[in-house]
PDB file of C-alpha atoms in Angstrom:
ATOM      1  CA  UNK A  15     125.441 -23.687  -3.806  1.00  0.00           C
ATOM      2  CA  UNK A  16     129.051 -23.021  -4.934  1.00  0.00           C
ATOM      3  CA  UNK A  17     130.479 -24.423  -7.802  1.00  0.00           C
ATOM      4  CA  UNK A  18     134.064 -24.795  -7.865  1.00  0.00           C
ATOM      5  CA  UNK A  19     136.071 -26.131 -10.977  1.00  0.00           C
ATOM      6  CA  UNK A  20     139.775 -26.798 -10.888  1.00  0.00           C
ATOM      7  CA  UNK A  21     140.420 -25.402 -14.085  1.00  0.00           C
ATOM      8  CA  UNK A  22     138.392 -22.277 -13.358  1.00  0.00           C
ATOM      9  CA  UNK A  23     140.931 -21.890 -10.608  1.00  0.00           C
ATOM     10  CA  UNK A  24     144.323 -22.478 -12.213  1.00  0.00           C
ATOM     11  CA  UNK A  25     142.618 -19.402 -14.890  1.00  0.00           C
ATOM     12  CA  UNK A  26     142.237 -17.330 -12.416  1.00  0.00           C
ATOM     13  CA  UNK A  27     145.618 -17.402 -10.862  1.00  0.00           C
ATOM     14  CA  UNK A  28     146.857 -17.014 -13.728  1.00  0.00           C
ATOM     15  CA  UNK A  29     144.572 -13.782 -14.648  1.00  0.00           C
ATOM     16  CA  UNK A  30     145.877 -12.038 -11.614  1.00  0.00           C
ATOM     17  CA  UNK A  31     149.440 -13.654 -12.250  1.00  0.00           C
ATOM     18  CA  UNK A  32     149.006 -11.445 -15.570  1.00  0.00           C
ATOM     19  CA  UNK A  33     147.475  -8.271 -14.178  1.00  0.00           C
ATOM     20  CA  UNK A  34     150.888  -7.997 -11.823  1.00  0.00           C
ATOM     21  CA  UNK A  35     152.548  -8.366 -14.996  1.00  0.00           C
ATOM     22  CA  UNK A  36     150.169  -5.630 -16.854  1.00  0.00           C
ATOM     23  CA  UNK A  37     151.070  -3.162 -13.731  1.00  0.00           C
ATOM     24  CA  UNK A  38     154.730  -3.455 -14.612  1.00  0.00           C
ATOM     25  CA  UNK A  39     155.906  -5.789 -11.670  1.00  0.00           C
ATOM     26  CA  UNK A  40     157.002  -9.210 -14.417  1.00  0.00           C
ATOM     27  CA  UNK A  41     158.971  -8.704 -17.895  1.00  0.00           C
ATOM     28  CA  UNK A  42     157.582  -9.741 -21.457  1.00  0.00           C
ATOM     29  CA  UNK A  43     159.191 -13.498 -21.100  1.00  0.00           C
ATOM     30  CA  UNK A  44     156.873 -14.066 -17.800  1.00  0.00           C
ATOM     31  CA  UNK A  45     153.341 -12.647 -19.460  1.00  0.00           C
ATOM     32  CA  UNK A  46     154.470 -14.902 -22.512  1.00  0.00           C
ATOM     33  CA  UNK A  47     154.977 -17.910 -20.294  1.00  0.00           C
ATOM     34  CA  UNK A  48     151.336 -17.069 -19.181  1.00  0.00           C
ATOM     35  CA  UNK A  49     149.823 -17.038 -22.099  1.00  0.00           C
ATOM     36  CA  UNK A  50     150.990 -20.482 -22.815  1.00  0.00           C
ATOM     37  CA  UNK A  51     150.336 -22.073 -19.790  1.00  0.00           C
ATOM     38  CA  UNK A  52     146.609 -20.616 -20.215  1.00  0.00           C
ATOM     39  CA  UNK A  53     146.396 -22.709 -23.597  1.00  0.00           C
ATOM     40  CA  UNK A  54     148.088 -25.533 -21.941  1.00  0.00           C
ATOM     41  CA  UNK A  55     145.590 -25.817 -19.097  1.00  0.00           C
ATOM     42  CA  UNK A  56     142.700 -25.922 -21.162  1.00  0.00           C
ATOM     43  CA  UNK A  57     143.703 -28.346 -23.554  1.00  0.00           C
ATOM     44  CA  UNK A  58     144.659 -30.598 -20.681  1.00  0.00           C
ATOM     45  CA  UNK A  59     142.209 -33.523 -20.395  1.00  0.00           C
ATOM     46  CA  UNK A  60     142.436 -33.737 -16.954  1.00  0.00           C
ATOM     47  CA  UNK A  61     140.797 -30.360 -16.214  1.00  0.00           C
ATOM     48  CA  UNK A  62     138.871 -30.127 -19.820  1.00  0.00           C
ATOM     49  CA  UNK A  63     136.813 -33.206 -18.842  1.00  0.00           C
ATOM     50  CA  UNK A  64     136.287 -32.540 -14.854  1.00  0.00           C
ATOM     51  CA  UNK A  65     133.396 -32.257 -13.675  1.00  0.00           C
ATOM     52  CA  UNK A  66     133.727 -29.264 -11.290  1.00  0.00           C
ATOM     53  CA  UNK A  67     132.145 -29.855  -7.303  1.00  0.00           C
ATOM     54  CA  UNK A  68     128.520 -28.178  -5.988  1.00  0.00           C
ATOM     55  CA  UNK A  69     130.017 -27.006  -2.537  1.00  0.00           C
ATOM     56  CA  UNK A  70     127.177 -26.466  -0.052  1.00  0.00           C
ATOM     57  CA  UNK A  71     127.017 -22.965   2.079  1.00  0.00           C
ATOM     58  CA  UNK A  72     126.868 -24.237   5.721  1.00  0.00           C
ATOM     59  CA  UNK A  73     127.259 -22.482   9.001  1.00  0.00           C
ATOM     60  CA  UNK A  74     131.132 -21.784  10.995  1.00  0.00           C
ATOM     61  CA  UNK A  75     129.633 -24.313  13.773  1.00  0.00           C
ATOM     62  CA  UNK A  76     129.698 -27.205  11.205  1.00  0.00           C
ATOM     63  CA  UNK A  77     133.040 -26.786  10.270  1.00  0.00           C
ATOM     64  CA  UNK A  78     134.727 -26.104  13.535  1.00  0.00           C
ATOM     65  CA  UNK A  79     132.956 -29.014  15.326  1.00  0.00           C
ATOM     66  CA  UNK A  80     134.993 -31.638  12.530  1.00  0.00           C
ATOM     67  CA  UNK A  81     138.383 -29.800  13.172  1.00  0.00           C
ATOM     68  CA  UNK A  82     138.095 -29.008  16.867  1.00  0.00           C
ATOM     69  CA  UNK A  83     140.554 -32.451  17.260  1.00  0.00           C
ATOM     70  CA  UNK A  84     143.118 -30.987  14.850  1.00  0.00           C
ATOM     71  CA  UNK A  85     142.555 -27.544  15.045  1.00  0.00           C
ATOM     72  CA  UNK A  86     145.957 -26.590  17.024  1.00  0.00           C
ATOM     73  CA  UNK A  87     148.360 -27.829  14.498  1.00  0.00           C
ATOM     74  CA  UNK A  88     149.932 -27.485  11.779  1.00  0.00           C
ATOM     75  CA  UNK A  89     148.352 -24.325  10.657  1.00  0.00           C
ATOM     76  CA  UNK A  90     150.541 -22.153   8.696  1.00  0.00           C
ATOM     77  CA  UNK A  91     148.013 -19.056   9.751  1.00  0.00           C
ATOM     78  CA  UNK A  92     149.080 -18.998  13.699  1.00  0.00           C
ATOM     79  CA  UNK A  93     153.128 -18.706  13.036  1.00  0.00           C
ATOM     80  CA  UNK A  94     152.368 -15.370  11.309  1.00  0.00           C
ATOM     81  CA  UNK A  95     149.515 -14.324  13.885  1.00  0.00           C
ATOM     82  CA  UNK A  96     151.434 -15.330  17.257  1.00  0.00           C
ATOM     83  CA  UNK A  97     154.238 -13.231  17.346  1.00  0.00           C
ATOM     84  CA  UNK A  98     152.424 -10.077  16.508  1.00  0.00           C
ATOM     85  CA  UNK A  99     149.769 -10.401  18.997  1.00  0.00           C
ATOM     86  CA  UNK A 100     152.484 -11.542  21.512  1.00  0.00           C
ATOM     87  CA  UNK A 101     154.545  -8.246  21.098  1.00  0.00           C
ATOM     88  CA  UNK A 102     151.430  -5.867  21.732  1.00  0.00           C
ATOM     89  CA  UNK A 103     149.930  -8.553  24.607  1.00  0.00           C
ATOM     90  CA  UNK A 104     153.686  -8.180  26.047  1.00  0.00           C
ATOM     91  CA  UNK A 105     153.130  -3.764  26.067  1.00  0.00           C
ATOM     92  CA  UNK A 106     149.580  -4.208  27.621  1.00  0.00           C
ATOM     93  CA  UNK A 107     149.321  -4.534  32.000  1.00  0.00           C
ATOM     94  CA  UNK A 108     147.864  -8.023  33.084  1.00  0.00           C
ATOM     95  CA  UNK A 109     144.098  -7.934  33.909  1.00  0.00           C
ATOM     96  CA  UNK A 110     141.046  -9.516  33.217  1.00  0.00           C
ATOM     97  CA  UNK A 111     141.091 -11.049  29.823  1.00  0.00           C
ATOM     98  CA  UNK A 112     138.816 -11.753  27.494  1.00  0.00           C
ATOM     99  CA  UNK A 113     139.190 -14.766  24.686  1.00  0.00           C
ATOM    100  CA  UNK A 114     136.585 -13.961  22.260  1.00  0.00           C
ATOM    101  CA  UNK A 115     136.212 -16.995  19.517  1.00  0.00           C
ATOM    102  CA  UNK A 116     138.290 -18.497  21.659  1.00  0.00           C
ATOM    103  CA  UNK A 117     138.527 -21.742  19.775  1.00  0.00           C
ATOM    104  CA  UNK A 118     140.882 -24.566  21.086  1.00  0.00           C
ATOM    105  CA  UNK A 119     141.978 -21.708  24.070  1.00  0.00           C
ATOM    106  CA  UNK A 120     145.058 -20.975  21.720  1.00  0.00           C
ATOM    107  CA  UNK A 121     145.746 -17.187  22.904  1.00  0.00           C
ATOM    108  CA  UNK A 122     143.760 -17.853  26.451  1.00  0.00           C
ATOM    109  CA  UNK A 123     146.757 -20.337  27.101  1.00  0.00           C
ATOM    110  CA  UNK A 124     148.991 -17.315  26.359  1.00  0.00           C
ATOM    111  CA  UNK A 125     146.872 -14.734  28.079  1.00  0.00           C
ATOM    112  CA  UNK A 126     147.254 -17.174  31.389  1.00  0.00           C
ATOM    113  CA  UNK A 127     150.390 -17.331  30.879  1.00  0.00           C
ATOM    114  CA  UNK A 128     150.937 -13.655  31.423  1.00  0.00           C
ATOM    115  CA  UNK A 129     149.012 -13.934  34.716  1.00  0.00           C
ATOM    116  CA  UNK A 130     145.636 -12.837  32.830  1.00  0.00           C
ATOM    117  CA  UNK A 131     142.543 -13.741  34.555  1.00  0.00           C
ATOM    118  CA  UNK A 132     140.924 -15.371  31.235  1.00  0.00           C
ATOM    119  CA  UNK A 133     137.245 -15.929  30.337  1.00  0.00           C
ATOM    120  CA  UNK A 134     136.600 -17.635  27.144  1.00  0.00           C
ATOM    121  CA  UNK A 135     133.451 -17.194  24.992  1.00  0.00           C
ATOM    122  CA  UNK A 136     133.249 -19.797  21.377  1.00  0.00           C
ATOM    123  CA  UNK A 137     130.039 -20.657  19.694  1.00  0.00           C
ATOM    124  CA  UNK A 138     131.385 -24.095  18.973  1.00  0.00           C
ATOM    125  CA  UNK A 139     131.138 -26.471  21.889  1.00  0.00           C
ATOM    126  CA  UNK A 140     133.438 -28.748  20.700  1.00  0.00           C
ATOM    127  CA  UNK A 141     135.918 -26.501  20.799  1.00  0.00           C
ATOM    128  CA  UNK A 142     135.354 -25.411  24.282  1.00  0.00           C
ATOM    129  CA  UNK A 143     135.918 -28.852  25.264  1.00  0.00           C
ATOM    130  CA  UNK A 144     139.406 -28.489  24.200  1.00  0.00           C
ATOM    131  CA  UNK A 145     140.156 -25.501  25.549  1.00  0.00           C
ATOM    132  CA  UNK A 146     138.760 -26.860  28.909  1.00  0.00           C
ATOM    133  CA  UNK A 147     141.239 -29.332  29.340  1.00  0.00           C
ATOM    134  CA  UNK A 148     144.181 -26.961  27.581  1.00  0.00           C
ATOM    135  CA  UNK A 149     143.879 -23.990  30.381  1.00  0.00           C
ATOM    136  CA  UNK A 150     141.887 -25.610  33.395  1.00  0.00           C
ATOM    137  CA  UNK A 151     141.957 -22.594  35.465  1.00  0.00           C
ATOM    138  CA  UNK A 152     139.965 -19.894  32.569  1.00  0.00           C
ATOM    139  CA  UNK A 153     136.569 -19.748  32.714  1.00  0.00           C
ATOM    140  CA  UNK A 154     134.969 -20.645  28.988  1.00  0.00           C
ATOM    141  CA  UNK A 155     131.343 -20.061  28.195  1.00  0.00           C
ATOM    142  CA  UNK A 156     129.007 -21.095  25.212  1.00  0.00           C
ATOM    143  CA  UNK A 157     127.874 -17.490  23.663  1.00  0.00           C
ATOM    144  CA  UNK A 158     128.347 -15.728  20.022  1.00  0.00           C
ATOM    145  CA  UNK A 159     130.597 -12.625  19.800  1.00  0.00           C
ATOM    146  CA  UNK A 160     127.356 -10.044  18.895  1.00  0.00           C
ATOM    147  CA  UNK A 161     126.041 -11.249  21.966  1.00  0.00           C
ATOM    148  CA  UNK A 162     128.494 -11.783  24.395  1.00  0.00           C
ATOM    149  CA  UNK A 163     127.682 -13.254  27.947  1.00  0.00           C
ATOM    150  CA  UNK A 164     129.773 -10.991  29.728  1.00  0.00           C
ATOM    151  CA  UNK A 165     128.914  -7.853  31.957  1.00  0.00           C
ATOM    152  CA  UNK A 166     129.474  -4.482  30.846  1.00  0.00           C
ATOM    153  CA  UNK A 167     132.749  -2.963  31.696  1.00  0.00           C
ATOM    154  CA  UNK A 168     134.134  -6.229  32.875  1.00  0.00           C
ATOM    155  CA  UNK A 169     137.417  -7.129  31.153  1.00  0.00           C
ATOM    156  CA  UNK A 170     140.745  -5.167  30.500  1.00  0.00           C
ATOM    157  CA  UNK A 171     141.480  -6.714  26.976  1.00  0.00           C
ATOM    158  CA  UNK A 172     139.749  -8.710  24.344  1.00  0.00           C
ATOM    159  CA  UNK A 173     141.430 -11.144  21.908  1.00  0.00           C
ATOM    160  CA  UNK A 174     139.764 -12.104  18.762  1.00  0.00           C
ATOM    161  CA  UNK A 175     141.715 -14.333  16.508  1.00  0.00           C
ATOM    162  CA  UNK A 176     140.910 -15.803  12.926  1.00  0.00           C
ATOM    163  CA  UNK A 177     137.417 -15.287  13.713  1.00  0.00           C
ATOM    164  CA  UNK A 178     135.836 -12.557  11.869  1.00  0.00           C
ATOM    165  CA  UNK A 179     136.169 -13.817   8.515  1.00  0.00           C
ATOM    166  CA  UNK A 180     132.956 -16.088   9.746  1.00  0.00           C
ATOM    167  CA  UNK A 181     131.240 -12.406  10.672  1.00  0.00           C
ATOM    168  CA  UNK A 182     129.305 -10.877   7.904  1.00  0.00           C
ATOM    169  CA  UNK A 183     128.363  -8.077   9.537  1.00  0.00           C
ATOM    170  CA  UNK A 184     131.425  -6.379  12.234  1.00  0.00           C
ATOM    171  CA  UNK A 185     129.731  -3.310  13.710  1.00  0.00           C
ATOM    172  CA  UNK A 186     127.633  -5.475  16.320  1.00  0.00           C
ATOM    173  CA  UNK A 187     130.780  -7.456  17.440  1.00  0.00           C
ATOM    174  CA  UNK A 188     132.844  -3.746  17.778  1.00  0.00           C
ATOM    175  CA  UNK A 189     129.903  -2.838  19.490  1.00  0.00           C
ATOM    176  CA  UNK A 190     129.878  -5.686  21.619  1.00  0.00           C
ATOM    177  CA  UNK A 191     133.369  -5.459  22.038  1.00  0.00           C
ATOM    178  CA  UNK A 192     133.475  -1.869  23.303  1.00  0.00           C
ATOM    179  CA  UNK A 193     130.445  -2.903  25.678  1.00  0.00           C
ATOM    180  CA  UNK A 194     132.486  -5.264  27.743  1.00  0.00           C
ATOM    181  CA  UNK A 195     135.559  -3.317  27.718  1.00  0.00           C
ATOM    182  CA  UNK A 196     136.748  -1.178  30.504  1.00  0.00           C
ATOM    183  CA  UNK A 197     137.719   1.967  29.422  1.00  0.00           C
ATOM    184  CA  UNK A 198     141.677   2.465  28.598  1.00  0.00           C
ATOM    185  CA  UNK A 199     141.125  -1.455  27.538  1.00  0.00           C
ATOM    186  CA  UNK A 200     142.763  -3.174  24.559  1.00  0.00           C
ATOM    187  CA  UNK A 201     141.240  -4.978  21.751  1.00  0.00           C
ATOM    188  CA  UNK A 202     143.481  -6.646  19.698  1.00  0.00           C
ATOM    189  CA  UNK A 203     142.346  -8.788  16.859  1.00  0.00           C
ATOM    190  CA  UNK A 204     144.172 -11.223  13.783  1.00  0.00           C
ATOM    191  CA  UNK A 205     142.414 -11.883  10.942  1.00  0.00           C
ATOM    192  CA  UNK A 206     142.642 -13.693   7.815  1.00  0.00           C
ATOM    193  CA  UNK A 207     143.559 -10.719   5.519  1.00  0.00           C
ATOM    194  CA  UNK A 208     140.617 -10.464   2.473  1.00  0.00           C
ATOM    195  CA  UNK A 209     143.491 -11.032   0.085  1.00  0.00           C
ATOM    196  CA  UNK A 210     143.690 -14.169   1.152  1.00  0.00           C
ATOM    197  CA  UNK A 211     140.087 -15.487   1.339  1.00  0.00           C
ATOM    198  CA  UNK A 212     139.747 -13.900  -2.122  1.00  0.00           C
ATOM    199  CA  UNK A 213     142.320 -16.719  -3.106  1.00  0.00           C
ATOM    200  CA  UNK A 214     140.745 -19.561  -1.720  1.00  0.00           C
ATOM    201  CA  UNK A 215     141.614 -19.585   2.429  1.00  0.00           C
ATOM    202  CA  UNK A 216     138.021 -20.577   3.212  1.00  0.00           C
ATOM    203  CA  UNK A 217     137.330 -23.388   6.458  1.00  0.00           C
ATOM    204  CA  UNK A 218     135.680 -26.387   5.408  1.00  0.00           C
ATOM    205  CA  UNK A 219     132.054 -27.212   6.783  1.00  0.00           C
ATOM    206  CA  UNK A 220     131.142 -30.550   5.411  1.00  0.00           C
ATOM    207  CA  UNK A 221     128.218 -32.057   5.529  1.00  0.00           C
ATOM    208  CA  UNK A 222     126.782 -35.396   7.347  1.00  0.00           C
ATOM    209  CA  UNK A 223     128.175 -37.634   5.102  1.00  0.00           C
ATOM    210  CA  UNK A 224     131.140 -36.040   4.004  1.00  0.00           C
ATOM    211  CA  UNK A 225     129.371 -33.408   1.318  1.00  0.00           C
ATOM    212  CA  UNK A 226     131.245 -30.801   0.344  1.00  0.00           C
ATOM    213  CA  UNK A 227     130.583 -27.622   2.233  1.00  0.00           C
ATOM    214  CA  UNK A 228     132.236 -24.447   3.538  1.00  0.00           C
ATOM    215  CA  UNK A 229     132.062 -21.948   6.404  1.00  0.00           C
ATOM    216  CA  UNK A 230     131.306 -18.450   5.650  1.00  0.00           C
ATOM    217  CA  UNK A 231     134.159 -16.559   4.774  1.00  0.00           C
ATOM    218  CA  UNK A 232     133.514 -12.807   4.583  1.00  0.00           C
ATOM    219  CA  UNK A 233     136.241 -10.547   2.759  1.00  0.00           C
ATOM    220  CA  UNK A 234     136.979  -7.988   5.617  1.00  0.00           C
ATOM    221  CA  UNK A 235     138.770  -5.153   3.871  1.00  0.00           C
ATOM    222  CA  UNK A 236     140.840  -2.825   6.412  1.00  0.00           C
ATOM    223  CA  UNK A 237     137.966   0.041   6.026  1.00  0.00           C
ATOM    224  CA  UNK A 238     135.463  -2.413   7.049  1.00  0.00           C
ATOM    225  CA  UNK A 239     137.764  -2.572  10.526  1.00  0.00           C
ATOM    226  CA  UNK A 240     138.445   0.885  10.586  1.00  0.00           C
ATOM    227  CA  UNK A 241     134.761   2.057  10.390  1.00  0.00           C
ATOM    228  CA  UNK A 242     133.251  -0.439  12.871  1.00  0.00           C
ATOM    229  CA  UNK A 243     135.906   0.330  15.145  1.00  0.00           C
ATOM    230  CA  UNK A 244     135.647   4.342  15.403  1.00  0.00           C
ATOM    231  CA  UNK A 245     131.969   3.742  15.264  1.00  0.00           C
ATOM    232  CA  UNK A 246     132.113   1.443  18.254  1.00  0.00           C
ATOM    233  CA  UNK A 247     134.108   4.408  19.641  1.00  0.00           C
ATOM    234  CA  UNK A 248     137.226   2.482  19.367  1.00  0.00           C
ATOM    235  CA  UNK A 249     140.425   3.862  18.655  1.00  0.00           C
ATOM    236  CA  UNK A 250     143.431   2.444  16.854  1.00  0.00           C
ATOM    237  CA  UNK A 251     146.865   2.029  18.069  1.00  0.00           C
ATOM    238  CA  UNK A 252     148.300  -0.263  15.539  1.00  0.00           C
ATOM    239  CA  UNK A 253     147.804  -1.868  12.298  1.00  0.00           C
ATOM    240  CA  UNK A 254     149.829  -4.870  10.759  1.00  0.00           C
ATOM    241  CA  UNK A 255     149.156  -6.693   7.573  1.00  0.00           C
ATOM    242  CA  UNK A 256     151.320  -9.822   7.572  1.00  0.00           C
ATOM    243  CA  UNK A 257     152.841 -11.869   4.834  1.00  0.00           C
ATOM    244  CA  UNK A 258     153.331 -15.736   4.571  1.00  0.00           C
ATOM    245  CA  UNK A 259     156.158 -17.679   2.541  1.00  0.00           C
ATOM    246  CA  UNK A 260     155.390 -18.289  -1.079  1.00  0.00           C
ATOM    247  CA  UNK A 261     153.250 -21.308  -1.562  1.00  0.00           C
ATOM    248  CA  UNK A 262     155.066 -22.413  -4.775  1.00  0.00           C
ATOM    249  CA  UNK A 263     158.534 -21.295  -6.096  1.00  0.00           C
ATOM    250  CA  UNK A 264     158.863 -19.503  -9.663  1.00  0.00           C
ATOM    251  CA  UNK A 265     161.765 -21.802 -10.072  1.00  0.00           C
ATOM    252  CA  UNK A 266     159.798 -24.835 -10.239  1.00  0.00           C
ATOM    253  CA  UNK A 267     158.626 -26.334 -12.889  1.00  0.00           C
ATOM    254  CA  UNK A 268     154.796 -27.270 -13.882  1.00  0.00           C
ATOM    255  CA  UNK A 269     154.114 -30.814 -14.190  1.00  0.00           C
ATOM    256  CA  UNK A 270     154.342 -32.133 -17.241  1.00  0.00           C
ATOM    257  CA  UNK A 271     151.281 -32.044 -19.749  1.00  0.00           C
ATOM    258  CA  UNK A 272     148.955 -35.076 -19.024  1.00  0.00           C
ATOM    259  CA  UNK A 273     150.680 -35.741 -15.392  1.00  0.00           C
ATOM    260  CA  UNK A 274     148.318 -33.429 -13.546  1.00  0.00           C
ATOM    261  CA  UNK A 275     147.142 -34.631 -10.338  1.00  0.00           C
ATOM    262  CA  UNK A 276     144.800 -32.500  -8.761  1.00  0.00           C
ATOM    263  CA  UNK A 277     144.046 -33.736  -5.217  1.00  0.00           C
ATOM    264  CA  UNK A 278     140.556 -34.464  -3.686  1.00  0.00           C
ATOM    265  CA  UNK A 279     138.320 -31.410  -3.187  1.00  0.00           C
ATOM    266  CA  UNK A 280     139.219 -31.373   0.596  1.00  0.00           C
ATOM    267  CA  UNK A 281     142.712 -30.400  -0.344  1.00  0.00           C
ATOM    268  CA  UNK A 282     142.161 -27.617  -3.080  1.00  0.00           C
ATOM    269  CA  UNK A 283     143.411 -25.107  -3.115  1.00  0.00           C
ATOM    270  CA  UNK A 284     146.716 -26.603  -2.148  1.00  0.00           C
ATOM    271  CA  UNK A 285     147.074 -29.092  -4.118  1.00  0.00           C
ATOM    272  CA  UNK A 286     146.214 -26.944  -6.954  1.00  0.00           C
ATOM    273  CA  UNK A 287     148.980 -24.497  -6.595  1.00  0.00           C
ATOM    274  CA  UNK A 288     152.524 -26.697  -7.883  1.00  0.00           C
ATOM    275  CA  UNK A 289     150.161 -27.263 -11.056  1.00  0.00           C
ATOM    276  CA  UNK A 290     150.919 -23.776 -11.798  1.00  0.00           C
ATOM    277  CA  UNK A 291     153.671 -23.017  -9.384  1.00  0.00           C
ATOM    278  CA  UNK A 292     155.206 -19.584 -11.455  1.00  0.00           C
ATOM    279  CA  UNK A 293     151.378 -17.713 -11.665  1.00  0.00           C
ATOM    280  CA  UNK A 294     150.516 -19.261  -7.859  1.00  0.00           C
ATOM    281  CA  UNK A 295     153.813 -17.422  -6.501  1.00  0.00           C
ATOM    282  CA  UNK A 296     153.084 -14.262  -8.162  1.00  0.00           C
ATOM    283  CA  UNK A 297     149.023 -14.547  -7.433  1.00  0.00           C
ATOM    284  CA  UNK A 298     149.438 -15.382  -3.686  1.00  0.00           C
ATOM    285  CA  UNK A 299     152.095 -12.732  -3.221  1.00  0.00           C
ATOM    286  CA  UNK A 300     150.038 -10.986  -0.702  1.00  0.00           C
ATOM    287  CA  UNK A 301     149.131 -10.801   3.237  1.00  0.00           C
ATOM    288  CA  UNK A 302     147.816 -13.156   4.722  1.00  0.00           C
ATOM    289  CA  UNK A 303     146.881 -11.819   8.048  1.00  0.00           C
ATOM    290  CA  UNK A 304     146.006  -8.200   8.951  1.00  0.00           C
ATOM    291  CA  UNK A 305     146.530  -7.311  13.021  1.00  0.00           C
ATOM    292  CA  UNK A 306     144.656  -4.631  15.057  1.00  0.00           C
ATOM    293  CA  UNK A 307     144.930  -3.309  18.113  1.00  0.00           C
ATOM    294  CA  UNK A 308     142.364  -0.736  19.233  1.00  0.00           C
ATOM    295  CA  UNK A 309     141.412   1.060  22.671  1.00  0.00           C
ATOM    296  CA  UNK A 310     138.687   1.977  23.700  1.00  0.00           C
ATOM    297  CA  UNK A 311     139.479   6.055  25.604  1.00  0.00           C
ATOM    298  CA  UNK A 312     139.506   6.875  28.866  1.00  0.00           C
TER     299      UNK A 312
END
């Protein structure tokens, strides 16, 4: 089990709110202001006297299945995603394509589009019934990405979005990956960036009756990419890690003391964040997505 405590949270923010400061990057009045919101947060009742949550580990089928319905919008993640994997889709010669994780059919839509002949794969079948009815004319299949049921050599480019966070392991899918691509093929792949999973950015699996539960959520750093990919015999063409707007301004102020609200467990961390809206800006200044686009040689 996880256990996950609100004020355990709001500390930690502000611990790595501090450490920016400690590097030099925020003036003595900031680190001060720190300090003293630390001391404030723990003698707050609201968070002194909560009970924390026991969040279960489930599997990424559990949680995709619930959000299938609502999965295409609004997510912050896919405005930052899209138009990087658009401009390298938009350098790369229309083929057969290959949606892997395809979810909803989000980029096999695009990859249509583009007059891509599109096979989707998705371990989720709930989300395959989406993306049925979103691009009628793809071909979608029920299949994991280390063990994808397509032929060797068979597609010109691979798309793998927001999926390998649920991967624990990414040298069988770059494996896999290089197996079913032609050679001179693409594979280009978004990702939510580690820095961002580290701060909370982890899919909700809950249980039958509502438990609280999560989807695995592995911290991909950019070596774990790299060395998959060459290993895979994959080479790289391009590299992005992406930013997202602040999730709380340094301008605006916490609430005041006793006036907490701190949102049901389905909405943390988000709700979390305007309780400490100065550390969350400086604590979530980071990427949120990290881009890849690899070949596989001639």
């Amino acid at each position: 089990m996880i256990y996950q405590h609100p004020l355990a949270y709001l500390v930690g923010l502000e611990g790595l709110a501090l450490l920016r400061g400690w590097a030099g990057d925020f003036d003595r009045e900031f680190v001060l202001a720190r300090l003293a919101e630390v001391r404030r947060l723990l003698d707050e009742p609201a968070l002194a006297n909560h009970p924390g949550v026991e969040v279960a580990r489930r599997d990424s089928q559990s949680g995709y299945a619930a959000w299938a319905s609502t999965y295409d919008g609004p997510n912050t993640l896919f405005a930052i995603d899209e138009p990087a994997v658009d401009a390298i889709l938009d350098t790369l010669p229309v083929g057969d394509a290959l949606d892997a994780a395809c979810g909803t059919g989000r980029f096999a839509a695009r990859l249509a589009a583009r007059g891509h002949h599109v096979v989707g794969v998705d371990s989720s079948q709930a989300m395959l019934d989406v993306a049925r009815t979103k691009v009628p004319d793809a071909d979608f299949h029920l299949g994991d990405l280390d063990a994808l049921p397509v032929s060797d050599a068979s597609v010109d480019l691979i798309v793998c979005a927001l999926a390998l966070t649920h991967v624990p392991d990414l040298g069988p899918v770059m494996r896999e990956f290089a197996r079913v691509l032609r050679p001179g093929g693409h594979v280009v792949i978004s990702d939510v960036h580690h820095e961002l999973v580290f701060r909370g950015s982890v899919t909700r699996a809950l249980g039958p009756n509502g438990e609280p539960g999560r989807a695995p959520a592995c911290r991909h750093t950019p070596g774990d990419f790299l060395r998959a990919a060459l290993a895979a015999g994959l080479q790289v063409r391009r590299c992005e890690e992406l930013r997202r707007s602040s999730q709380a301004s340094s301008s605006q102020e916490a609430p005041p003391f006793g006036d907490i609200t701190l949102g049901s467990w389905d909405e943390w961390p988000w709700t979390l964040l305007d309780v400490v809206p100065a550390a969350a800006e400086a604590a979530w200044a980071i990427p949120a997505i990290i881009v890849w686009d690899f070949e596989r040689p001639e």
